[in-house]
Amino acid sequence: MTSGRSVRVQLLRLLLPPITALMAAGAMIAYYPSIEPARAAYDQALIDVGVALGERIRFDNAAYELDLPGAAERVLRTDRYDQIYFRVLAPDGKAIAGDPGLAPPPARAVPKEGVAAYDDLYQGNEVRVVAVLVPCEGKVCTVQVAETTVKRKRLVRDIVLSSLVPTLLIAIATLIIVWFGVKRGLAPLDRLSEQIKERSPRDLRPIEVGLVPAEAKPMVGALNDLLGQVADANSNQQRFLANAAHQLRTPLAGLQAHTELALALPVPDACRAELEQVHLATVRTARLANQLLALARAEPGGTQEAGLEVLDLRRIVEGVADEWVHRALARDIDLGFDLAEARVRGNEFLLREALANLVHNALEYTPAGGHVTVRTGIRPRADGAQAVLEVDDDGPGIPPDQRAQVLQRFYRVPGTAGVGSGLGLAIVAEIAGSHGASLEIGEAAGGRGCRVTLIFPVASA
Amino acid sequence: MRILIVEDDVVLARGLARILEAEGYAVDAVTSGEQALLAVTQERFDLVILDVGLPGMDGFEALRRLRAAAERMPVLLLTARDAVDDRVRGLDLGGDDYVAKPFAMSELAARVRALIRRSQSQVGPKVVHGPLVLDTVARRAYLAGAPLELAAREWAVLEVLLARADRIVSKEAIIQAVANWGEELSPNAIEVYVSRLRAKLEPAGVRIRTVRGFGYMLEEYRER
C-alpha cells in the first residue's frame, strides 16, 4: 500500500494510461477503415485521368504523339489543392509528352490489371503516382499521372481529428468527474475529521457512525475500538487510583491517630519534638495522596464526560465552607465569603478539589490576623459574561515573574515558608483546563496579597 | 455513652478506641459489617462509627441494614476521599455525618460529640451547650445555672445555631427558620439579634463567630 499519496492523484494516475491507450486505439480503429476507400477513390480519379490521356495517344508516321489541346491540358491540371503532373511514355520507353522530370515507374510498382499506384518524389515533394498501361497500335504505352499529397494529408488529418476530438472530450470529462467526484466522495471524510478535531481530548465516546460513508466505516470502527480501549484503560486506572488512595489513607489515618495519642501523653520534650515531625509528615503525606488523586482525575480521560453537569459555584462553596472555617479559626485568619449565583458546566468533585487547593494555599500563606475571601459570581467581560471563582488573601502574594511557573507541578516559589508540595496550583490549572476555564493570578485589592481567579464560560441552563 | 467502631484496619480501630475512651465513652470495635449487625442486636449503642470501605459486606450495605435494625442510632461514616465520596457527601444513604480519612483526632472527637448531642436533644427536651441549657418544652433558657431572658426572635436564632453547633449556618437559613410565614426579614435584622445574643452569652464563654459574607457559627464550647 502506498502511503500519503492523494486518492485523487492515485486515481488519475491509474486512469490516465488506459484513457490514452483507448484514445489511440479509437483513432486507429476510425482511421484504417476510412482511409483505404478514400485513398482508393483518389487513386481512381488519377487512373481516370490516365485512361483519358491514353485515349489521346495517336500513332502517326511511325511515331507516337499525344493529342492534347492546351485548353484540355489546363482543365486536366486544374485541382483545388494539388499539383497534377503527367508523362506519357511510348512503348519503347521514350517520353512523348507531359512533365519530363517524372521518374519512370520503379520495379516495386508491379502493375495489376494494367495499373500500378505508388508513392514517389517529384521536385522534392511527395507525390502519389499511378502508371496506366494503355494499348496503342498493338503495343503498350504507359501514362503516368502524379499528384501532390495535400488533399490526402488533409483527409488523413480530418479523419484522425474527427475520431480523436470526441474521445478527447470524453477523456477530459472523465478526468474532471474523477477530480470533483473524489472531492465530493471524500467530503464526509472531511466532515468526520473536522468532527474529530473539534473533540475535547477528554471525550472518549465513540464517533457516530451514522454520517460516515460505507467505505470509511471500517476505519471509524477501528478508531472507536481504540477509543473504547483507551476509555477502559482509563477507567481501570481510575479504579486502581481510587483503590490505592483508599488503601493508603486508612493506614495513614491509623498513623495520625496514634501520633496524636502519643502527643497527648506526658512524653519528654526531645521525644515530643520528634513526634511532632512525624505528625507533620503524616499530614503532608495524606495531603499529597489526595492531591495526586485529584491530579490524576483532572487529566484527560480521568473523568467521564457524563460527569459534567450544570452546577452553581456558589452552592459548591457553601457546601464545603464548614471544612475550612475551623482551620481558619485555628490560624486566626478571617475567612469571608462574597457569593453570588454562578452557573457553570463542570464536575463537582474536581471543582471542589480546585476550590480546596485555592483556599488551602490562601490559609497556608496568610499570616495570623490576615484575611481570606472566597468569591463567586457572574462578571461582564469583553467577550461576554463569565462565571468567576476567586480567592483573595493578604499573604505575601506571588511575584509576577513566578506566576507562570507556580502552575507547574512540584514547583515552589523560592524562599517560601510552609510545607506545600508544589502541586496545589498545578491541580487548579489542570482542573481549570478540563472545564474550559482560564486561570489568572494577580494581586488582591490594594495591590497586596494574592488573587487567583478562575474564569468559566457561563452555563446557559 | 457507648460507641461501636466498625473498621477493618486494626491499627486505626485501636487508635480510635483509645481516643474515644479518653473522651469518656465506652467503646466496642468490630472489623466487619456482619459483626456490627450482630453487635447492635445485642447491645444498645449511642453512636456507630462505620468505615464505608469494609471488605465483604461493604459499608453502604452495612449502613442500610444497621438503619433497618436501629433506626434512630446516629452513624458517622469514615471515608477515603475517592469515588464513593459523592455518595457519602449526599448522606442519602442515611449516614448522619462523615469524616474523610485521614483526619485529626480533635475533628473526629468534635463530630462524635456533635452527633451524640444532636441525637440526645432529639429525644430529650433539653439542649445543652456548655453552660447554656435550652429547655425546649418549658421554653426557658439557663446560662451557668441562672435563668436567661431571651426575646422570641433571639430564642429562635439561638435554637437554629444550637441545632448546627460548630457548623456554619447561613444568614438565609436563619431567616428561613426565624421569619414568620410571608414576612420579609432583612439580613440586618439577623445581625441585630445575633449581637444581642452575643452580649448575653459571651460573658459565659459561649461564642458566636461571624463568617464574613456567609453567616454565623456557634463555636464548640471549650472549658478554659
Short mmCIF file of C-alpha atoms in Angstrom, two decimals, chain A residues 242-243 245-246 249-258 260-261 265 282 286 290 293 297 314 317-323 325-326 329 334-339 349 352-353 356 371-373, chain B residues 7-12 14-16 18-19 22 51-54 79-83 85-86 89 98 101-106 111 164 166-168 170 172 209-214 217 219:
data_model
loop_
_atom_site.label_atom_id
_atom_site.label_comp_id
_atom_site.label_asym_id
_atom_site.label_seq_id
_atom_site.Cartn_x
_atom_site.Cartn_y
_atom_site.Cartn_z
CA ALA A 242 -9.30 5.10 43.97
CA ASN A 243 -8.33 1.79 45.47
CA ALA A 245 -5.90 6.07 47.66
CA HIS A 246 -8.21 4.21 49.99
CA ARG A 249 -5.42 6.60 53.63
CA THR A 250 -6.52 4.04 56.13
CA PRO A 251 -3.01 3.26 57.44
CA LEU A 252 -2.26 7.00 57.30
CA ALA A 253 -5.33 7.61 59.47
CA GLY A 254 -4.04 4.98 61.89
CA LEU A 255 -0.61 6.60 61.91
CA GLN A 256 -2.12 10.01 62.54
CA ALA A 257 -4.36 8.67 65.32
CA HIS A 258 -1.51 7.05 67.19
CA GLU A 260 -1.81 12.28 68.20
CA LEU A 261 -2.39 9.84 71.03
CA LEU A 265 0.92 11.54 76.64
CA THR A 282 1.84 12.16 58.18
CA ALA A 286 -2.05 12.34 53.39
CA ASN A 290 -5.23 13.38 47.95
CA LEU A 293 -5.56 11.50 43.10
CA ARG A 297 -8.73 12.71 37.97
CA ARG A 314 -21.93 29.35 44.96
CA VAL A 317 -18.52 26.89 48.07
CA GLU A 318 -21.37 26.83 50.59
CA GLY A 319 -21.23 23.05 50.73
CA VAL A 320 -17.60 22.92 51.79
CA ALA A 321 -17.22 26.19 53.73
CA ASP A 322 -17.52 24.32 57.05
CA GLU A 323 -14.37 22.35 56.31
CA VAL A 325 -13.75 27.63 58.86
CA HIS A 326 -12.22 25.62 61.67
CA LEU A 329 -10.18 29.88 63.22
CA ASP A 334 -10.67 35.93 58.97
CA LEU A 335 -12.21 33.71 56.31
CA GLY A 336 -15.00 35.51 54.48
CA PHE A 337 -17.29 34.96 51.54
CA ASP A 338 -18.78 37.07 48.79
CA LEU A 339 -21.09 34.70 46.98
CA PHE A 349 -15.60 16.58 42.60
CA ARG A 352 -14.44 21.18 44.95
CA GLU A 353 -10.86 19.98 44.67
CA ALA A 356 -9.99 23.26 48.30
CA HIS A 371 -7.96 37.89 55.62
CA VAL A 372 -9.02 35.33 53.03
CA THR A 373 -12.07 35.91 50.85
CA GLU B 7 -13.27 -0.61 60.94
CA ASP B 8 -11.23 -3.40 59.40
CA ASP B 9 -7.88 -1.67 59.92
CA VAL B 10 -6.95 -2.85 63.39
CA VAL B 11 -4.33 -0.15 63.96
CA LEU B 12 -6.76 2.65 63.13
CA ARG B 14 -7.35 0.73 68.19
CA GLY B 15 -6.31 4.39 67.84
CA LEU B 16 -9.94 5.50 67.53
CA ARG B 18 -8.20 4.91 72.69
CA ILE B 19 -9.13 8.48 71.74
CA ALA B 22 -10.03 9.18 76.68
CA ASP B 51 -15.89 2.65 57.61
CA VAL B 52 -17.53 2.57 54.16
CA GLY B 53 -14.61 0.64 52.64
CA LEU B 54 -15.13 -2.60 54.52
CA THR B 79 -14.42 7.57 54.05
CA ALA B 80 -11.34 7.77 51.95
CA ARG B 81 -11.84 10.71 49.62
CA ASP B 82 -12.44 8.71 46.47
CA ALA B 83 -15.25 7.76 44.13
CA ASP B 85 -17.10 10.41 48.32
CA ASP B 86 -20.04 11.93 46.46
CA ARG B 89 -21.47 13.59 50.91
CA TYR B 98 -18.90 11.72 57.61
CA LYS B 101 -9.57 9.75 56.17
CA PRO B 102 -7.08 10.64 57.39
CA PHE B 103 -8.43 13.04 59.98
CA ALA B 104 -7.28 14.97 63.01
CA MET B 105 -8.44 13.29 66.20
CA SER B 106 -9.78 16.58 67.52
CA ARG B 111 -18.05 15.29 65.24
CA ARG B 164 -25.98 23.09 63.95
CA ASP B 166 -19.83 24.06 65.34
CA ARG B 167 -21.14 24.41 61.78
CA ILE B 168 -21.69 27.50 59.66
CA SER B 170 -26.01 30.86 56.52
CA GLU B 172 -30.60 32.81 54.63
CA ARG B 209 -18.46 33.56 65.32
CA THR B 210 -19.29 35.71 62.28
CA VAL B 211 -18.33 34.12 58.98
CA ARG B 212 -17.99 37.18 56.77
CA GLY B 213 -20.36 37.19 53.83
CA PHE B 214 -21.93 33.87 54.80
CA MET B 217 -21.29 29.64 63.72
CA GLU B 219 -18.36 27.70 68.37
#
